[in-house]
Each structure stands twice: as C-alpha cells, then as structure tokens.
PDB file of N, CA, C and O and ligand atoms in Angstrom:
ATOM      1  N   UNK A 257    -173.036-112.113 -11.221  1.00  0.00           N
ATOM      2  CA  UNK A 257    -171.949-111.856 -10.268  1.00  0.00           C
ATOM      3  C   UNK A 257    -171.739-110.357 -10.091  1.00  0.00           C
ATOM      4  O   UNK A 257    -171.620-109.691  -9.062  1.00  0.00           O
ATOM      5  N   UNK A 258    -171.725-109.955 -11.583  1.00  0.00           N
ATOM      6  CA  UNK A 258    -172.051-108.030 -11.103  1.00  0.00           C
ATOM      7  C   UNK A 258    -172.488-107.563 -10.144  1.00  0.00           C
ATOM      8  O   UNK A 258    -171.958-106.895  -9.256  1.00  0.00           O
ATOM      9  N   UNK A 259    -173.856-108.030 -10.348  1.00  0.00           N
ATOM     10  CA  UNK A 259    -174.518-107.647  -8.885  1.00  0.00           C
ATOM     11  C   UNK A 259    -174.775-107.651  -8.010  1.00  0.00           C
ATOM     12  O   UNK A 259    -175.433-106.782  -7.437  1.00  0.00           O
ATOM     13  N   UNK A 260    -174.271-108.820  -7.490  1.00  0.00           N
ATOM     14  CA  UNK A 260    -173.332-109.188  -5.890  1.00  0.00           C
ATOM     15  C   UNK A 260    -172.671-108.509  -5.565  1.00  0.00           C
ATOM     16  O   UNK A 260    -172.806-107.976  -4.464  1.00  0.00           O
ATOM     17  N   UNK A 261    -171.503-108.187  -6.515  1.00  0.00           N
ATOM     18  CA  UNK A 261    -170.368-106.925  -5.989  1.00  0.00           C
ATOM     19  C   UNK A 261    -170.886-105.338  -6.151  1.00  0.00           C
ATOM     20  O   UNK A 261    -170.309-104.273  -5.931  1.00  0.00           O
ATOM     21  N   UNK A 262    -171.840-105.565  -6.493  1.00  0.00           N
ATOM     22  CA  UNK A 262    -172.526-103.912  -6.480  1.00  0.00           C
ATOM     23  C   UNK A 262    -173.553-104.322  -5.371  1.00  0.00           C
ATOM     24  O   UNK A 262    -173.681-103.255  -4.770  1.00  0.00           O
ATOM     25  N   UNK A 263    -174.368-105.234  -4.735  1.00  0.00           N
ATOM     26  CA  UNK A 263    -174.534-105.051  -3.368  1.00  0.00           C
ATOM     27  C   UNK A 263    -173.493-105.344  -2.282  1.00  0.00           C
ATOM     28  O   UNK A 263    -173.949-105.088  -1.168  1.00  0.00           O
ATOM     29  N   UNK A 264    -172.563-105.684  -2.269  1.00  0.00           N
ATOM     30  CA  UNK A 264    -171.473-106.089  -1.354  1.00  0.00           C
ATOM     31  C   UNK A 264    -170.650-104.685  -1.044  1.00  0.00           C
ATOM     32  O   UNK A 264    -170.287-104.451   0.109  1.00  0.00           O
ATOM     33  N   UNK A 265    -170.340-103.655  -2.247  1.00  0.00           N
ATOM     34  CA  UNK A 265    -170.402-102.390  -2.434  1.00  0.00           C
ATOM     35  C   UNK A 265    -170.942-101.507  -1.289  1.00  0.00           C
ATOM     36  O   UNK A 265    -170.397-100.910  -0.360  1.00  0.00           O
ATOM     37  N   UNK A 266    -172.271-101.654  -1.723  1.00  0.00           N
ATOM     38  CA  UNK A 266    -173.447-100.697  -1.393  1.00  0.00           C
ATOM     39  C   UNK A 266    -173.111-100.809   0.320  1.00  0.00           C
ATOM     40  O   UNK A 266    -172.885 -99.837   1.041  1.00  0.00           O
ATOM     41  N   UNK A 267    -173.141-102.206   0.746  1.00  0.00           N
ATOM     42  CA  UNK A 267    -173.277-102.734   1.875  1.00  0.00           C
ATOM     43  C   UNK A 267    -172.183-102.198   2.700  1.00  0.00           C
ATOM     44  O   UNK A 267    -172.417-101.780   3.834  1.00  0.00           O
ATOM     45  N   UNK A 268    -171.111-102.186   2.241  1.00  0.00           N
ATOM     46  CA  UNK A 268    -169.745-101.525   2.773  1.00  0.00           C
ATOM     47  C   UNK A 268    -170.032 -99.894   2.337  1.00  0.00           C
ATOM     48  O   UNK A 268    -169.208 -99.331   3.057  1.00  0.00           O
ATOM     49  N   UNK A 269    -170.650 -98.933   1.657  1.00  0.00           N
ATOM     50  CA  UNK A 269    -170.830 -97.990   2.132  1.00  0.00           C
ATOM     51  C   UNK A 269    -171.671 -97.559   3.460  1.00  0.00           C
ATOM     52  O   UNK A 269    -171.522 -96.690   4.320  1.00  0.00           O
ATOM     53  N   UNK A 270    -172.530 -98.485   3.237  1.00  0.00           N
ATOM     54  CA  UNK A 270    -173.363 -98.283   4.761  1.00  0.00           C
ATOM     55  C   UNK A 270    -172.953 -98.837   5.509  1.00  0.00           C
ATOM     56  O   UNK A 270    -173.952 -98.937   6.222  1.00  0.00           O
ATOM     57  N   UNK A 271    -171.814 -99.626   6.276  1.00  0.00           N
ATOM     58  CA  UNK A 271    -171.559-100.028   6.925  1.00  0.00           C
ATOM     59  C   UNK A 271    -170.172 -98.707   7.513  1.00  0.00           C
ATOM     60  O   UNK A 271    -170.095 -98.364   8.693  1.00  0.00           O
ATOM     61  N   UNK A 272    -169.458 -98.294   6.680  1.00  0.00           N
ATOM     62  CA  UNK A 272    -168.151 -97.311   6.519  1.00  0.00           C
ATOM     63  C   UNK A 272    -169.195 -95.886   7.275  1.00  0.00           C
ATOM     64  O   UNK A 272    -168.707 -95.163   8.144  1.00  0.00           O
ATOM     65  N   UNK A 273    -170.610 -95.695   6.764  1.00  0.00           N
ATOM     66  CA  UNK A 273    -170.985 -94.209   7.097  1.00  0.00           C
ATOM     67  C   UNK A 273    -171.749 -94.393   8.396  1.00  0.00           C
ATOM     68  O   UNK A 273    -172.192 -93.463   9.070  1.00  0.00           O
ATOM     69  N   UNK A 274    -171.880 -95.935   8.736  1.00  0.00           N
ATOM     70  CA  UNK A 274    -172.212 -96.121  10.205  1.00  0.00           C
ATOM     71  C   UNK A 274    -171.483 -96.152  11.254  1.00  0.00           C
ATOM     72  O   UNK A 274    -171.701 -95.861  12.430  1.00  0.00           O
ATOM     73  N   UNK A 275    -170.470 -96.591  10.624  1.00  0.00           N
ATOM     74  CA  UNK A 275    -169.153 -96.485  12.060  1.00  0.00           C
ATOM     75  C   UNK A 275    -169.085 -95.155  11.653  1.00  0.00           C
ATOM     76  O   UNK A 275    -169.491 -94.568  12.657  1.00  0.00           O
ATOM     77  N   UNK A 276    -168.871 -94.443  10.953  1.00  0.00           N
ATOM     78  CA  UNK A 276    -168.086 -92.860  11.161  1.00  0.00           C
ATOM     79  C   UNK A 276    -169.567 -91.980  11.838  1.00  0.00           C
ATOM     80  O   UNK A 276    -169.261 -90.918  12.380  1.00  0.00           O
ATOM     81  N   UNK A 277    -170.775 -92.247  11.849  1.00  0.00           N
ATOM     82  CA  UNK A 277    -171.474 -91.637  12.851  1.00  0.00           C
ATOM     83  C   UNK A 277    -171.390 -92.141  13.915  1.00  0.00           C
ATOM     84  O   UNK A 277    -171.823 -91.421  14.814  1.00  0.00           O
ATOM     85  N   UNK A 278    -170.967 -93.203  14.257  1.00  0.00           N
ATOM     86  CA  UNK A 278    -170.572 -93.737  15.960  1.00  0.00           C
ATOM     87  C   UNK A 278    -169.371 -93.537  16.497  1.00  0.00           C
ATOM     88  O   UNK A 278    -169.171 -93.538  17.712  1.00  0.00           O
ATOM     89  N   UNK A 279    -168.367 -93.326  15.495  1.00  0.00           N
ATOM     90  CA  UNK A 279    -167.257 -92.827  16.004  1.00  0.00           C
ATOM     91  C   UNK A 279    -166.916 -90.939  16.190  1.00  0.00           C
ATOM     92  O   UNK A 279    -166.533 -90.263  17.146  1.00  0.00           O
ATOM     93  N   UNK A 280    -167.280 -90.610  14.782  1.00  0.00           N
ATOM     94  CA  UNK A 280    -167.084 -89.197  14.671  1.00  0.00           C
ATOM     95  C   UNK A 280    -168.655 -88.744  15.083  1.00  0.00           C
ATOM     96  O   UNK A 280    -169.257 -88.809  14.012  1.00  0.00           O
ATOM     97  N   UNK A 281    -169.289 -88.459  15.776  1.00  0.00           N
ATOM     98  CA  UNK A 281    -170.580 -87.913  15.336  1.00  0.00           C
ATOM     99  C   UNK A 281    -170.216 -86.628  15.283  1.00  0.00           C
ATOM    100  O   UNK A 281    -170.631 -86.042  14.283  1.00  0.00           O
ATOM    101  N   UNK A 282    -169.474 -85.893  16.152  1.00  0.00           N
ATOM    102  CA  UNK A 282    -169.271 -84.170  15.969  1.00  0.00           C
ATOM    103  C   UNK A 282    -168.626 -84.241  14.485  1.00  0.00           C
ATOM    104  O   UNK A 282    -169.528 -83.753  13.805  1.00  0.00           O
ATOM    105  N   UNK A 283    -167.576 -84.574  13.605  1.00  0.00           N
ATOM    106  CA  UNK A 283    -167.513 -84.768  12.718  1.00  0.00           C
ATOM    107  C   UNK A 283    -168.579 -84.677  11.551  1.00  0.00           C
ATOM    108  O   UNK A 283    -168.627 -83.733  10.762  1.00  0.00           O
ATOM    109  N   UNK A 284    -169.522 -85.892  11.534  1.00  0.00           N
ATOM    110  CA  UNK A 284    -171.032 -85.644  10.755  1.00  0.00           C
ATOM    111  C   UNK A 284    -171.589 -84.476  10.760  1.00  0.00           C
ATOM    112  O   UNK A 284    -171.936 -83.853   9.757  1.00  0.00           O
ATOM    113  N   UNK A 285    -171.747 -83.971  12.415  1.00  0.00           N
ATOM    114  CA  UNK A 285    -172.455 -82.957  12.492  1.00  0.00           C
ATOM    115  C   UNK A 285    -172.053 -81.738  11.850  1.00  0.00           C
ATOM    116  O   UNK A 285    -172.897 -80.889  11.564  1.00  0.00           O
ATOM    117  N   UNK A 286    -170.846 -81.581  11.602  1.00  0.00           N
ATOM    118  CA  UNK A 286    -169.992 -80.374  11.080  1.00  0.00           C
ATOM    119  C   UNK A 286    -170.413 -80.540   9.533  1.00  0.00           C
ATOM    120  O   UNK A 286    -170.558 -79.518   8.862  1.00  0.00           O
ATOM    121  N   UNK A 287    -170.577 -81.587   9.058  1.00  0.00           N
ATOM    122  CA  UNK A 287    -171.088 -81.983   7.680  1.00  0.00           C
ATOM    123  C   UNK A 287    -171.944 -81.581   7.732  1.00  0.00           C
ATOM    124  O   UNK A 287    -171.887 -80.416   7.337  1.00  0.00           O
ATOM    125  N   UNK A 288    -173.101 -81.936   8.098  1.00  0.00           N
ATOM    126  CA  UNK A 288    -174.360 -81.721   7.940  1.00  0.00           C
ATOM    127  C   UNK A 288    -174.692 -80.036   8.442  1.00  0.00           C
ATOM    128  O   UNK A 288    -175.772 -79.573   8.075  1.00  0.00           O
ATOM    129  N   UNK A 289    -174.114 -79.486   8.957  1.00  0.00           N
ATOM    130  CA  UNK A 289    -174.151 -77.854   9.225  1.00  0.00           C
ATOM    131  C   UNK A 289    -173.854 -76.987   8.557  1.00  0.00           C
ATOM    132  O   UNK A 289    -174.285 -75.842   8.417  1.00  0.00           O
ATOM    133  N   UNK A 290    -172.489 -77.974   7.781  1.00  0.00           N
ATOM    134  CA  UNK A 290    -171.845 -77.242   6.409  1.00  0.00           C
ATOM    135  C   UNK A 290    -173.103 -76.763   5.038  1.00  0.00           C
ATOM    136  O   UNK A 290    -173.382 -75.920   4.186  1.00  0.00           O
ATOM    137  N   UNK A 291    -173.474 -77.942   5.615  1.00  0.00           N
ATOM    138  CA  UNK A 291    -174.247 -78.453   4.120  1.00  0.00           C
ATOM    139  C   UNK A 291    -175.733 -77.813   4.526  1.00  0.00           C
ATOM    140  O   UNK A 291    -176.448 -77.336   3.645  1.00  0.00           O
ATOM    141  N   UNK A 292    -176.022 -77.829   5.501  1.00  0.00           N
ATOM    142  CA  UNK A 292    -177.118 -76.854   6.077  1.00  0.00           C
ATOM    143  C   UNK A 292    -176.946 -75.650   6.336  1.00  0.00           C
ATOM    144  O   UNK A 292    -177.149 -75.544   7.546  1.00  0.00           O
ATOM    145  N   UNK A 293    -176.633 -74.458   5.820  1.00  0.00           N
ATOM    146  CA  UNK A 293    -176.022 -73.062   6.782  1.00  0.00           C
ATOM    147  C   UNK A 293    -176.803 -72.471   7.939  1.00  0.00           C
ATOM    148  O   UNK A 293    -177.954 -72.268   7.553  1.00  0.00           O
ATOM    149  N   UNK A 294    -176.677 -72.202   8.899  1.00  0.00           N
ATOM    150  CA  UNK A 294    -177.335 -71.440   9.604  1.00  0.00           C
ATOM    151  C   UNK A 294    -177.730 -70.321   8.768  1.00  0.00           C
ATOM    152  O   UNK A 294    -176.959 -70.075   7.841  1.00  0.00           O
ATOM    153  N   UNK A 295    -179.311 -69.194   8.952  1.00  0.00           N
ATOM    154  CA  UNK A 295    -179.787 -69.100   8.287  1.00  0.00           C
ATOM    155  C   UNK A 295    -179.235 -67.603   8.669  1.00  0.00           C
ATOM    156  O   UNK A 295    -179.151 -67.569   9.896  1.00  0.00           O
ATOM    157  N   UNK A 296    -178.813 -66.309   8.082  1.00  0.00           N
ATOM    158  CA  UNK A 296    -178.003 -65.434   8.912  1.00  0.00           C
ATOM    159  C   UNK A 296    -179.796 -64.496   8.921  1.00  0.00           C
ATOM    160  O   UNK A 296    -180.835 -64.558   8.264  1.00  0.00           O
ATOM    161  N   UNK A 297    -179.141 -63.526  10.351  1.00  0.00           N
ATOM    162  CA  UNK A 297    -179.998 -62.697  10.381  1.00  0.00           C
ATOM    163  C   UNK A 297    -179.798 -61.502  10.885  1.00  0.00           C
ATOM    164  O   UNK A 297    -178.588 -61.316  11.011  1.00  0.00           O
ATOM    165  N   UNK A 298    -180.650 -60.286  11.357  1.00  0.00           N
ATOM    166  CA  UNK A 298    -180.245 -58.737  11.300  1.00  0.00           C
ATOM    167  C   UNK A 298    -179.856 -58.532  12.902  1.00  0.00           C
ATOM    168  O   UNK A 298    -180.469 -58.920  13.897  1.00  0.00           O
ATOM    169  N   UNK A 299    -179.065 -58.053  12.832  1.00  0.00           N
ATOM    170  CA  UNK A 299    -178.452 -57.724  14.241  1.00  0.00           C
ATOM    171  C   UNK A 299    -178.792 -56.929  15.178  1.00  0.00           C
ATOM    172  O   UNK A 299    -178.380 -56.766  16.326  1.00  0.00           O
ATOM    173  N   UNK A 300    -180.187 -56.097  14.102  1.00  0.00           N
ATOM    174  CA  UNK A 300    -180.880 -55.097  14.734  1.00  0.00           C
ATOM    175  C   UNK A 300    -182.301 -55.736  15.447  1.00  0.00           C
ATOM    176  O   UNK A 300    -182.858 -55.829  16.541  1.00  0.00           O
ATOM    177  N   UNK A 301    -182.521 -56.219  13.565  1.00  0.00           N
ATOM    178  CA  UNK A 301    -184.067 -55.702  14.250  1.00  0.00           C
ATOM    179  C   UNK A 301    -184.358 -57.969  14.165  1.00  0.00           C
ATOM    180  O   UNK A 301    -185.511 -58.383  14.049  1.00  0.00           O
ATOM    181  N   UNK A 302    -183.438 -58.756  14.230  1.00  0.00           N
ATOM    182  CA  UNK A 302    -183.484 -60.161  14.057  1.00  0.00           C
ATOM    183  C   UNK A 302    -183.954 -60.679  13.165  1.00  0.00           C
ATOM    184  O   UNK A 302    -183.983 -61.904  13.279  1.00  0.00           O
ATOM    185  N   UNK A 303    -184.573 -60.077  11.808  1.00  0.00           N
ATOM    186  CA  UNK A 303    -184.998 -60.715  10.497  1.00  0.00           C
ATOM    187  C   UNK A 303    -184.092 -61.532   9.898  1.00  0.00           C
ATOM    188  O   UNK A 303    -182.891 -61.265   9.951  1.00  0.00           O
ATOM    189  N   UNK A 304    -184.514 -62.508   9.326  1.00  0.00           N
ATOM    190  CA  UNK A 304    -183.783 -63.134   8.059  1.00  0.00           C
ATOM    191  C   UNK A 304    -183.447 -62.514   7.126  1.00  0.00           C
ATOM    192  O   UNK A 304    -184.102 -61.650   6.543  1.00  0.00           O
ATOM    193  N   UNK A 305    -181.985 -63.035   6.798  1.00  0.00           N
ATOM    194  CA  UNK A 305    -181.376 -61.871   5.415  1.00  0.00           C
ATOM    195  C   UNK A 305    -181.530 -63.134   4.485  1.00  0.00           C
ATOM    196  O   UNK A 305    -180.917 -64.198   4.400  1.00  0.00           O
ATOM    197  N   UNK A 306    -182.293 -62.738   4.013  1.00  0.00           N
ATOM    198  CA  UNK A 306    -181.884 -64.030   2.500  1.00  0.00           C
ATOM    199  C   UNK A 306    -181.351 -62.741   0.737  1.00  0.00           C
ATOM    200  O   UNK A 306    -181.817 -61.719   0.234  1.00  0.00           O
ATOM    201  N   UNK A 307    -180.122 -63.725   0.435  1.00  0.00           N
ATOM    202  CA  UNK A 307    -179.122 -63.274  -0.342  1.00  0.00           C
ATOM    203  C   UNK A 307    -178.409 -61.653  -0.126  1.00  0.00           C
ATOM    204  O   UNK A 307    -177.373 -61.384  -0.735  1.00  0.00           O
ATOM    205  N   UNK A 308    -178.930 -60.841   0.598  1.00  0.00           N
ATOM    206  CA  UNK A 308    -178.622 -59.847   0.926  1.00  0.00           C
ATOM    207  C   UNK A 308    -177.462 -59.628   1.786  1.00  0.00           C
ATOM    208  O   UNK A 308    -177.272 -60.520   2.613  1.00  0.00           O
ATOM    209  N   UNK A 309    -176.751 -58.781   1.784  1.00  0.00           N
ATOM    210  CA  UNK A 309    -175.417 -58.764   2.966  1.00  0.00           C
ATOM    211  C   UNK A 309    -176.310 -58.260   4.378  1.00  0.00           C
ATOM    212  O   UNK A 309    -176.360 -58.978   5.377  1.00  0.00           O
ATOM    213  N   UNK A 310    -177.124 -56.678   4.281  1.00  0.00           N
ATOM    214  CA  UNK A 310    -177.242 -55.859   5.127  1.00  0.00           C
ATOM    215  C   UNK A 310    -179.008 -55.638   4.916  1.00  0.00           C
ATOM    216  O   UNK A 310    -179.392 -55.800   3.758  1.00  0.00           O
ATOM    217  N   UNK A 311    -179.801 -55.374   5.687  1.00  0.00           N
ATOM    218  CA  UNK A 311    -181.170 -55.651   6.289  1.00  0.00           C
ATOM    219  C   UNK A 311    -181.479 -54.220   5.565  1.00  0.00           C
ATOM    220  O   UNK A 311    -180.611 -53.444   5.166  1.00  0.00           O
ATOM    221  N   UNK A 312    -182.562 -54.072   5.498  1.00  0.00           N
ATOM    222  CA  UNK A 312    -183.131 -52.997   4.762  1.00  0.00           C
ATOM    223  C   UNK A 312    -183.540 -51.998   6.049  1.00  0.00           C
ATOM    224  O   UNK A 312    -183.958 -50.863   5.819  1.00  0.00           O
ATOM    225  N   UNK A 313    -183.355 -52.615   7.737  1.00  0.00           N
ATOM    226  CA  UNK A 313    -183.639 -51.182   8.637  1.00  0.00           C
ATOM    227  C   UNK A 313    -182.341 -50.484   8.828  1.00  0.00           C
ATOM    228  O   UNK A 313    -182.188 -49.392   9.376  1.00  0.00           O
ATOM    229  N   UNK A 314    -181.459 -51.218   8.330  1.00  0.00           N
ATOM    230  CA  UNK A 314    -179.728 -49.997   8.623  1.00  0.00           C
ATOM    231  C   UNK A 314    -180.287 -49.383   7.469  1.00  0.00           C
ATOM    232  O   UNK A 314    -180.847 -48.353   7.843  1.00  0.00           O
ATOM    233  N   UNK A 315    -180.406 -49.551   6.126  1.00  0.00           N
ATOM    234  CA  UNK A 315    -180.569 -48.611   5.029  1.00  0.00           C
ATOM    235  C   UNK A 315    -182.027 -47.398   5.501  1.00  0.00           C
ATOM    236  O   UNK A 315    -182.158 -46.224   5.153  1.00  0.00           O
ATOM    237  N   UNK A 316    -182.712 -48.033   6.165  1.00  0.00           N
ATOM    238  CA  UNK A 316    -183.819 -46.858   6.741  1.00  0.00           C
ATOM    239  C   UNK A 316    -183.191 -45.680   7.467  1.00  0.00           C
ATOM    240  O   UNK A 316    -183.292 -44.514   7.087  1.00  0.00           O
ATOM    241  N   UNK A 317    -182.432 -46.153   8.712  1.00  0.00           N
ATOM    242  CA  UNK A 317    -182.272 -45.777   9.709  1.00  0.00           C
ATOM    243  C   UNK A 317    -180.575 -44.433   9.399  1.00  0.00           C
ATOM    244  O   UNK A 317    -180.101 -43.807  10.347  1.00  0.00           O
TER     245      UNK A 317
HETATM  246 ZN1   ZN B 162    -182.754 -55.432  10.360  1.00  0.00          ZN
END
C-alpha cells in the first residue's frame, strides 16, 4: 500500500507542475532563467566575463 501512495504522490506532482506550465508559463520561464543566468558579458569589446566583475580590455585600455 506504501507504494501506491508514493505513486499516487509522484502522479500529483506531475500533474500540479503540468497545470502550472499551462497556466503560468511566463512564471516557469522566470524559473528556469533564474536558475539559468544569462551569461554576462563586456560592454566593450562583447566577451564573456566568467567570475570576474570587469573584462581585462578596460584594465588594458
Ligand atoms: Zn572587454
């Protein structure tokens, strides 16, 4: 019987995260963007900054 109610469970999570992508999808999407960051980059010269604040051509320049 456990494990009826742990698929009956399961089943109502996927059923709960299917309506909220048919209802909210901009919602999801804000999730999934969160959770994805846009990847930032240099304002100069358009490189990717990875962990860095500031691009190594302002420090050239
Ligand atoms: Zn740069």
């Amino acid at each position: 019987m456990l494990i009826k109610t742990v698929l009956v469970f399961l089943g109502l999570m996927v059923l709960v995260a299917m309506l909220g992508r048919a209802f909210f999808p901009s919602a999801t999407n804000r999730i999934l963007r969160k959770s994805v960051p846009k990847a930032a980059r240099c304002r100069n010269c358009g490189r990717y900054l990875v962990g860095r604040g500031d691009c190594d051509c302002k420090k050239k320049a």
